[in-house]
Amino acid sequence: MKPTIAAFPATRLRRLRKSPAIRALVGQSVLTPGDFIWPIFVRDGEGVVEPVASMPGVNRLSVDKVVEAAREAHALGIPAICLFPYTDPAKKTEDCAEAWNPENLSNRATRAIKDAVPDLAVMTDVALDPYSSTGHDGFVVDGEIVNDETVEALVKQAMSQARAGADIIGPSDMMDGRIGAIRNELEREGFRNTLLLSYAAKYASAFYGPFRDAVGASGALKGDKTTYQMQPGNSDEAMRLVERDLCEGADMIMVKPGMPYLDICRRAKEMFGAPTFAYQVSGEYAMLAGAAERGWLDHDRVMLESLTAFKRAGCDGVLTYFAPAAAKLLNG
Ligand code: PBG
């Protein structure tokens, strides 16, 4: 449908902006706490709240503190949190066995949250990087990040998360075939209602830097992730990945990073109509929060503006470290 616009002065588009009341009436994109998934870094210990230097306002939390955060999230109307473990370097091995240990940090945190706040959805991360001595999301054999062997390990990891009670499993590894493999195994073991949110269009981005500090993976990483994560200039490839993952059994898909890739969000939403999420990643958070800390940007305004942009681009929700702060503001 082609919009028609009468000539000036029959049309004065400023009439639609003349007051808060009129602006409220014609507002299109609405942001609510129900749009957020809050990523949280989990570490060992008790009573620990440890700031992440490159992400002002973000902490690594011990499991008891994660449970407190989960209660807070629920009270604020945030529907889901997403767990990322900061793994003791001594537990990082070549075979990444800690990834499917039922007693690993992520699984312990999931059980503790589901015990304390059963209505809050718990999302977990499937990828080997927190557990790998190489810092890669998959196994490395003779310098190659091998696909099929990695997928077998990812299935074990995903199943241990499902057994711990995760509601949403988020494969962030970018191996081929992992969504189908995980979906098959979930069905086989009777986990019919476990959701898969595929990190379908995940780019090899420099905006992940602070996250790798937060989970202690930056020191370990040898080389880069360009043989599995996408190159930033590609858009058609993102559509093929999204379509493939939906066909393999993903319930929801994600574009990552967020702000520099809003065109991908829009295109994916228009093309497939599936629940579409963006990840406003650590580097995007650090840019905004770091500049705000220096007084260069207005923290609350850039936070809400950046999050509203995801809704405008067609996203159903967004993973954001701003979740609790934004929810507080939106709740007044
Ligand atoms: C790795 C993973 C990464 C993030 C989420 N899962 C980093 C990477 O791919 O190196 C990044 C999240 C962020 O930057 O906030 N499986």
CSV table of C-alpha atoms and ligand atoms in Angstrom, one decimal:
chain,number,residue,atom,x,y,z
A,1,MET,CA,0.0,0.0,0.0
A,2,LYS,CA,1.4,3.3,-1.0
A,3,PRO,CA,0.7,6.1,1.5
A,4,THR,CA,-0.7,9.3,0.1
A,5,ILE,CA,0.3,12.6,1.5
A,6,ALA,CA,-1.7,15.7,0.7
A,7,ALA,CA,0.3,18.9,-0.1
A,8,PHE,CA,1.2,21.4,2.6
A,9,PRO,CA,-0.6,23.0,4.4
A,10,ALA,CA,-3.4,20.3,4.2
A,11,THR,CA,-0.7,18.1,5.6
A,12,ARG,CA,1.4,19.4,8.4
A,13,LEU,CA,3.1,16.4,9.9
A,14,ARG,CA,4.1,18.4,13.0
A,15,ARG,CA,0.4,18.3,14.1
A,16,LEU,CA,1.0,14.7,15.0
A,17,ARG,CA,3.8,15.7,17.3
A,18,LYS,CA,2.2,18.7,18.9
A,19,SER,CA,1.7,17.4,22.5
A,20,PRO,CA,2.4,14.4,24.7
A,21,ALA,CA,-1.2,13.3,24.3
A,22,ILE,CA,-1.1,13.3,20.6
A,23,ARG,CA,2.3,11.7,20.5
A,24,ALA,CA,1.0,9.0,22.8
A,25,LEU,CA,-1.9,8.3,20.5
A,26,VAL,CA,0.2,7.9,17.4
A,27,GLY,CA,3.1,6.1,19.0
A,28,GLN,CA,3.8,2.8,17.2
A,29,SER,CA,6.5,0.9,19.0
A,30,VAL,CA,5.9,0.2,22.7
A,31,LEU,CA,8.6,-1.1,25.0
A,32,THR,CA,7.6,-3.1,28.1
A,33,PRO,CA,9.5,-5.2,30.7
A,34,GLY,CA,7.8,-8.2,29.0
A,35,ASP,CA,10.2,-7.6,26.1
A,36,PHE,CA,13.4,-8.4,28.0
A,37,ILE,CA,15.6,-11.4,28.5
A,38,TRP,CA,18.2,-10.4,31.1
A,39,PRO,CA,21.7,-12.0,30.6
A,40,ILE,CA,23.4,-12.8,33.9
A,41,PHE,CA,27.0,-14.0,34.6
A,42,VAL,CA,27.2,-16.7,37.2
A,43,ARG,CA,30.3,-17.5,39.2
A,44,ASP,CA,31.4,-19.8,42.1
A,45,GLY,CA,31.1,-18.9,45.7
A,46,GLU,CA,28.5,-17.5,48.1
A,47,GLY,CA,27.4,-13.9,48.6
A,48,VAL,CA,29.6,-12.8,45.7
A,49,VAL,CA,28.8,-9.7,43.6
A,50,GLU,CA,31.9,-9.0,41.5
A,51,PRO,CA,31.9,-6.1,39.1
A,52,VAL,CA,32.8,-6.7,35.4
A,53,ALA,CA,35.3,-3.9,34.7
A,54,SER,CA,34.4,-3.4,31.0
A,55,MET,CA,30.6,-3.4,31.7
A,56,PRO,CA,29.8,-0.7,34.3
A,57,GLY,CA,26.8,-1.8,36.4
A,58,VAL,CA,27.1,-5.5,35.5
A,59,ASN,CA,28.3,-8.1,38.0
A,60,ARG,CA,29.2,-11.7,38.1
A,61,LEU,CA,27.0,-13.3,40.8
A,62,SER,CA,27.3,-16.4,42.9
A,63,VAL,CA,24.3,-18.8,42.6
A,64,ASP,CA,22.6,-17.4,45.8
A,65,LYS,CA,22.9,-13.9,44.3
A,66,VAL,CA,21.5,-15.1,41.0
A,67,VAL,CA,18.4,-16.3,42.8
A,68,GLU,CA,18.0,-12.8,44.3
A,69,ALA,CA,18.4,-11.3,40.8
A,70,ALA,CA,15.8,-13.8,39.6
A,71,ARG,CA,13.3,-12.7,42.2
A,72,GLU,CA,14.0,-9.1,41.3
A,73,ALA,CA,13.5,-9.8,37.6
A,74,HIS,CA,10.2,-11.5,38.3
A,75,ALA,CA,9.0,-8.6,40.5
A,76,LEU,CA,9.9,-6.2,37.7
A,77,GLY,CA,7.9,-8.1,35.1
A,78,ILE,CA,10.9,-9.4,33.2
A,79,PRO,CA,9.8,-12.8,31.9
A,80,ALA,CA,13.2,-14.5,31.4
A,81,ILE,CA,16.8,-14.5,32.4
A,82,CYS,CA,19.7,-16.0,30.5
A,83,LEU,CA,22.7,-17.6,32.3
A,84,PHE,CA,26.3,-17.4,31.3
A,85,PRO,CA,28.9,-19.2,33.5
A,86,TYR,CA,32.3,-17.8,34.4
A,87,THR,CA,34.1,-21.0,34.6
A,88,ASP,CA,37.1,-21.6,36.8
A,89,PRO,CA,40.1,-21.9,34.4
A,90,ALA,CA,41.1,-25.2,36.2
A,91,LYS,CA,37.8,-26.7,34.8
A,92,LYS,CA,38.5,-25.7,31.2
A,93,THR,CA,39.7,-28.8,29.3
A,94,GLU,CA,40.2,-29.9,25.8
A,95,ASP,CA,37.2,-32.3,26.0
A,96,CYS,CA,35.0,-29.6,27.6
A,97,ALA,CA,33.4,-32.2,29.9
A,98,GLU,CA,32.3,-29.6,32.4
A,99,ALA,CA,29.8,-28.4,29.8
A,100,TRP,CA,27.5,-31.4,30.5
A,101,ASN,CA,28.3,-31.9,34.1
A,102,PRO,CA,24.9,-31.9,35.9
A,103,GLU,CA,26.6,-30.0,38.7
A,104,ASN,CA,28.2,-27.3,36.7
A,105,LEU,CA,27.4,-23.7,37.5
A,106,SER,CA,24.8,-23.1,34.9
A,107,ASN,CA,22.9,-26.2,35.9
A,108,ARG,CA,23.1,-25.5,39.6
A,109,ALA,CA,21.9,-21.9,39.0
A,110,THR,CA,19.0,-23.2,36.8
A,111,ARG,CA,17.8,-25.6,39.5
A,112,ALA,CA,18.1,-22.9,42.2
A,113,ILE,CA,16.1,-20.4,40.2
A,114,LYS,CA,13.4,-22.8,39.1
A,115,ASP,CA,13.0,-23.8,42.8
A,116,ALA,CA,12.7,-20.2,44.1
A,117,VAL,CA,11.0,-18.5,41.2
A,118,PRO,CA,9.3,-21.2,39.1
A,119,ASP,CA,7.4,-18.7,36.9
A,120,LEU,CA,10.5,-17.0,35.6
A,121,ALA,CA,11.7,-18.6,32.4
A,122,VAL,CA,15.4,-19.7,32.5
A,123,MET,CA,17.4,-19.6,29.3
A,124,THR,CA,20.8,-21.3,29.0
A,125,ASP,CA,23.7,-21.0,26.6
A,126,VAL,CA,24.8,-23.9,24.4
A,127,ALA,CA,28.4,-23.5,23.2
A,128,LEU,CA,31.7,-24.9,24.4
A,129,ASP,CA,33.7,-21.6,24.9
A,130,PRO,CA,33.2,-21.2,28.6
A,131,TYR,CA,34.6,-24.7,29.1
A,132,SER,CA,37.3,-24.9,26.4
A,133,SER,CA,41.0,-24.3,27.0
A,134,THR,CA,41.0,-22.9,23.4
A,135,GLY,CA,38.2,-20.3,23.9
A,136,HIS,CA,36.4,-21.6,20.9
A,137,ASP,CA,32.7,-22.6,20.7
A,138,GLY,CA,33.7,-26.0,19.3
A,139,PHE,CA,36.4,-28.6,19.4
A,140,VAL,CA,39.6,-27.7,17.7
A,141,VAL,CA,41.4,-30.4,15.7
A,142,ASP,CA,44.6,-29.5,13.9
A,143,GLY,CA,43.6,-25.8,13.9
A,144,GLU,CA,40.1,-26.5,12.5
A,145,ILE,CA,36.9,-25.9,14.6
A,146,VAL,CA,35.3,-29.3,13.8
A,147,ASN,CA,31.6,-29.3,13.2
A,148,ASP,CA,30.1,-32.7,13.7
A,149,GLU,CA,32.1,-33.8,16.7
A,150,THR,CA,31.1,-30.4,18.3
A,151,VAL,CA,27.4,-31.0,17.6
A,152,GLU,CA,27.6,-34.3,19.5
A,153,ALA,CA,29.0,-32.4,22.5
A,154,LEU,CA,26.5,-29.6,22.2
A,155,VAL,CA,23.6,-32.2,22.3
A,156,LYS,CA,25.0,-33.5,25.6
A,157,GLN,CA,25.3,-30.0,27.0
A,158,ALA,CA,21.8,-29.0,25.9
A,159,MET,CA,20.3,-32.2,27.4
A,160,SER,CA,22.0,-31.5,30.8
A,161,GLN,CA,20.5,-28.1,30.7
A,162,ALA,CA,17.0,-29.4,29.9
A,163,ARG,CA,17.3,-31.9,32.7
A,164,ALA,CA,18.3,-29.1,35.1
A,165,GLY,CA,15.0,-27.4,34.2
A,166,ALA,CA,15.9,-24.8,31.5
A,167,ASP,CA,12.9,-23.5,29.7
A,168,ILE,CA,14.7,-22.0,26.8
A,169,ILE,CA,17.9,-23.5,25.3
A,170,GLY,CA,20.0,-21.0,23.3
A,171,PRO,CA,22.6,-22.5,21.0
A,172,SER,CA,25.1,-19.7,20.4
A,173,ASP,CA,27.8,-21.8,18.8
A,174,MET,CA,27.0,-21.4,15.0
A,175,MET,CA,27.8,-25.1,14.2
A,176,ASP,CA,25.7,-26.6,11.3
A,177,GLY,CA,23.0,-29.0,12.2
A,178,ARG,CA,22.9,-28.4,16.0
A,179,ILE,CA,19.3,-27.3,16.1
A,180,GLY,CA,18.0,-30.4,14.5
A,181,ALA,CA,20.3,-32.7,16.6
A,182,ILE,CA,19.2,-31.0,19.8
A,183,ARG,CA,15.5,-31.0,18.9
A,184,ASN,CA,15.6,-34.7,18.0
A,185,GLU,CA,17.2,-35.6,21.3
A,186,LEU,CA,14.8,-33.4,23.3
A,187,GLU,CA,11.9,-35.1,21.7
A,188,ARG,CA,13.4,-38.6,22.2
A,189,GLU,CA,13.8,-37.9,25.9
A,190,GLY,CA,10.3,-36.5,26.3
A,191,PHE,CA,11.3,-32.8,26.6
A,192,ARG,CA,8.4,-31.7,24.3
A,193,ASN,CA,8.0,-28.2,25.7
A,194,THR,CA,11.6,-27.2,25.9
A,195,LEU,CA,12.1,-24.2,23.6
A,196,LEU,CA,15.0,-23.6,21.3
A,197,LEU,CA,16.0,-20.0,20.7
A,198,SER,CA,18.6,-20.3,18.0
A,199,TYR,CA,21.4,-17.7,17.7
A,200,ALA,CA,20.7,-18.1,14.0
A,201,ALA,CA,22.4,-15.0,12.6
A,202,LYS,CA,25.4,-14.5,14.8
A,203,TYR,CA,28.1,-12.3,13.4
A,204,ALA,CA,31.9,-12.5,14.0
A,205,SER,CA,31.8,-9.3,15.9
A,206,ALA,CA,34.3,-7.1,17.9
A,207,PHE,CA,31.3,-6.0,20.0
A,208,TYR,CA,31.7,-9.3,22.1
A,209,GLY,CA,34.9,-8.1,23.7
A,210,PRO,CA,33.5,-7.2,27.2
A,211,PHE,CA,31.5,-10.5,27.3
A,212,ARG,CA,34.7,-12.5,26.8
A,213,ASP,CA,36.2,-10.7,29.8
A,214,ALA,CA,33.1,-11.3,31.8
A,215,VAL,CA,33.2,-15.1,31.2
A,216,GLY,CA,36.9,-15.2,31.3
A,217,ALA,CA,37.3,-16.4,27.7
A,218,SER,CA,39.3,-13.6,26.1
A,219,GLY,CA,42.6,-14.8,27.5
A,220,ALA,CA,42.0,-18.3,26.3
A,221,LEU,CA,40.8,-17.5,22.7
A,222,LYS,CA,43.3,-18.5,20.1
A,223,GLY,CA,42.6,-16.9,16.7
A,224,ASP,CA,39.1,-15.7,15.8
A,225,LYS,CA,35.6,-17.1,15.2
A,226,THR,CA,35.3,-16.3,11.5
A,227,THR,CA,35.0,-19.9,10.2
A,228,TYR,CA,31.7,-20.3,12.1
A,229,GLN,CA,30.3,-16.8,12.9
A,230,MET,CA,29.1,-14.7,10.0
A,231,GLN,CA,30.9,-11.9,8.2
A,232,PRO,CA,29.4,-8.5,9.0
A,233,GLY,CA,28.7,-7.5,5.4
A,234,ASN,CA,26.3,-10.5,4.7
A,235,SER,CA,22.5,-10.3,4.7
A,236,ASP,CA,21.2,-13.1,2.4
A,237,GLU,CA,23.3,-15.6,4.4
A,238,ALA,CA,21.5,-14.6,7.5
A,239,MET,CA,18.1,-15.4,5.9
A,240,ARG,CA,19.4,-18.8,4.9
A,241,LEU,CA,20.6,-19.5,8.4
A,242,VAL,CA,17.3,-18.4,10.0
A,243,GLU,CA,15.2,-20.5,7.6
A,244,ARG,CA,17.4,-23.5,8.1
A,245,ASP,CA,17.2,-23.2,11.9
A,246,LEU,CA,13.4,-22.8,11.8
A,247,CYS,CA,13.1,-25.9,9.6
A,248,GLU,CA,15.3,-27.8,12.1
A,249,GLY,CA,13.0,-27.0,15.0
A,250,ALA,CA,13.9,-23.6,16.4
A,251,ASP,CA,11.0,-22.0,18.1
A,252,MET,CA,12.5,-18.5,18.1
A,253,ILE,CA,15.5,-17.0,16.4
A,254,MET,CA,18.0,-14.3,17.3
A,255,VAL,CA,20.1,-11.8,15.5
A,256,LYS,CA,23.4,-10.8,17.2
A,257,PRO,CA,24.8,-8.2,17.8
A,258,GLY,CA,21.7,-5.9,17.8
A,259,MET,CA,22.1,-2.2,17.1
A,260,PRO,CA,24.5,-2.5,14.1
A,261,TYR,CA,22.2,-5.3,12.6
A,262,LEU,CA,18.7,-3.9,12.8
A,263,ASP,CA,18.3,-4.4,9.1
A,264,ILE,CA,18.8,-8.1,9.6
A,265,CYS,CA,16.1,-8.1,12.4
A,266,ARG,CA,13.6,-6.4,10.1
A,267,ARG,CA,14.4,-8.6,7.2
A,268,ALA,CA,14.2,-11.8,9.2
A,269,LYS,CA,10.9,-10.8,10.8
A,270,GLU,CA,9.3,-9.8,7.5
A,271,MET,CA,10.5,-12.9,5.7
A,272,PHE,CA,9.6,-15.6,8.3
A,273,GLY,CA,7.3,-14.0,10.9
A,274,ALA,CA,8.8,-16.1,13.6
A,275,PRO,CA,9.4,-14.8,17.1
A,276,THR,CA,12.5,-12.7,16.6
A,277,PHE,CA,15.0,-11.5,19.2
A,278,ALA,CA,18.0,-9.3,19.1
A,279,TYR,CA,21.0,-9.4,21.5
A,280,GLN,CA,22.1,-6.0,22.5
A,281,VAL,CA,25.6,-7.4,23.2
A,282,SER,CA,28.2,-6.5,25.8
A,283,GLY,CA,30.1,-4.0,23.6
A,284,GLU,CA,26.9,-2.2,22.8
A,285,TYR,CA,26.1,-2.0,26.5
A,286,ALA,CA,29.7,-0.9,27.3
A,287,MET,CA,29.5,1.9,24.7
A,288,LEU,CA,26.4,3.3,26.2
A,289,ALA,CA,27.0,2.7,29.8
A,290,GLY,CA,30.7,3.8,29.6
A,291,ALA,CA,29.8,7.0,27.8
A,292,ALA,CA,27.0,7.7,30.3
A,293,GLU,CA,29.4,7.1,33.2
A,294,ARG,CA,31.6,9.9,31.8
A,295,GLY,CA,28.6,12.2,31.4
A,296,TRP,CA,28.8,12.1,27.6
A,297,LEU,CA,25.4,10.5,27.1
A,298,ASP,CA,22.2,10.5,29.1
A,299,HIS,CA,22.0,7.0,30.5
A,300,ASP,CA,18.3,6.5,30.8
A,301,ARG,CA,17.4,8.2,27.5
A,302,VAL,CA,20.0,6.2,25.4
A,303,MET,CA,18.9,3.0,27.1
A,304,LEU,CA,15.3,3.4,26.3
A,305,GLU,CA,15.9,4.8,22.8
A,306,SER,CA,18.2,1.9,21.9
A,307,LEU,CA,15.7,-0.7,23.2
A,308,THR,CA,12.8,0.9,21.5
A,309,ALA,CA,14.7,0.7,18.2
A,310,PHE,CA,14.6,-3.1,18.5
A,311,LYS,CA,10.8,-3.0,18.7
A,312,ARG,CA,10.6,-0.7,15.7
A,313,ALA,CA,12.9,-3.0,13.7
A,314,GLY,CA,10.4,-5.8,14.2
A,315,CYS,CA,11.9,-7.7,17.2
A,316,ASP,CA,9.5,-9.3,19.7
A,317,GLY,CA,12.1,-8.9,22.4
A,318,VAL,CA,15.7,-8.2,23.2
A,319,LEU,CA,18.4,-9.7,25.4
A,320,THR,CA,19.9,-6.8,27.2
A,321,TYR,CA,22.1,-6.1,30.2
A,322,PHE,CA,19.9,-3.0,30.7
A,323,ALA,CA,16.9,-5.2,31.5
A,324,PRO,CA,16.5,-4.4,35.2
A,325,ALA,CA,17.3,-0.7,34.9
A,326,ALA,CA,15.0,-0.3,31.9
A,327,ALA,CA,12.2,-2.3,33.6
A,328,LYS,CA,12.4,-0.1,36.7
A,329,LEU,CA,12.2,3.0,34.5
A,330,LEU,CA,9.3,1.7,32.5
A,331,ASN,CA,7.4,0.7,35.6
A,332,GLY,CA,7.8,4.2,36.9
B,1,PBG,C1,29.7,-17.5,23.0
B,1,PBG,C2,28.9,-16.3,23.2
B,1,PBG,C3,29.3,-15.0,23.0
B,1,PBG,C4,28.3,-14.1,23.5
B,1,PBG,C5,27.2,-14.9,23.9
B,1,PBG,N1,27.6,-16.3,23.7
B,1,PBG,C6,30.7,-14.5,22.6
B,1,PBG,C7,31.3,-15.0,21.4
B,1,PBG,O1,30.7,-15.5,20.5
B,1,PBG,O2,32.6,-15.0,21.4
B,1,PBG,C8,28.4,-12.6,23.4
B,1,PBG,C9,27.4,-11.9,24.2
B,1,PBG,C10,27.8,-10.5,24.5
B,1,PBG,O3,28.8,-10.0,23.9
B,1,PBG,O4,27.1,-9.8,25.2
B,1,PBG,N2,29.1,-18.7,22.8
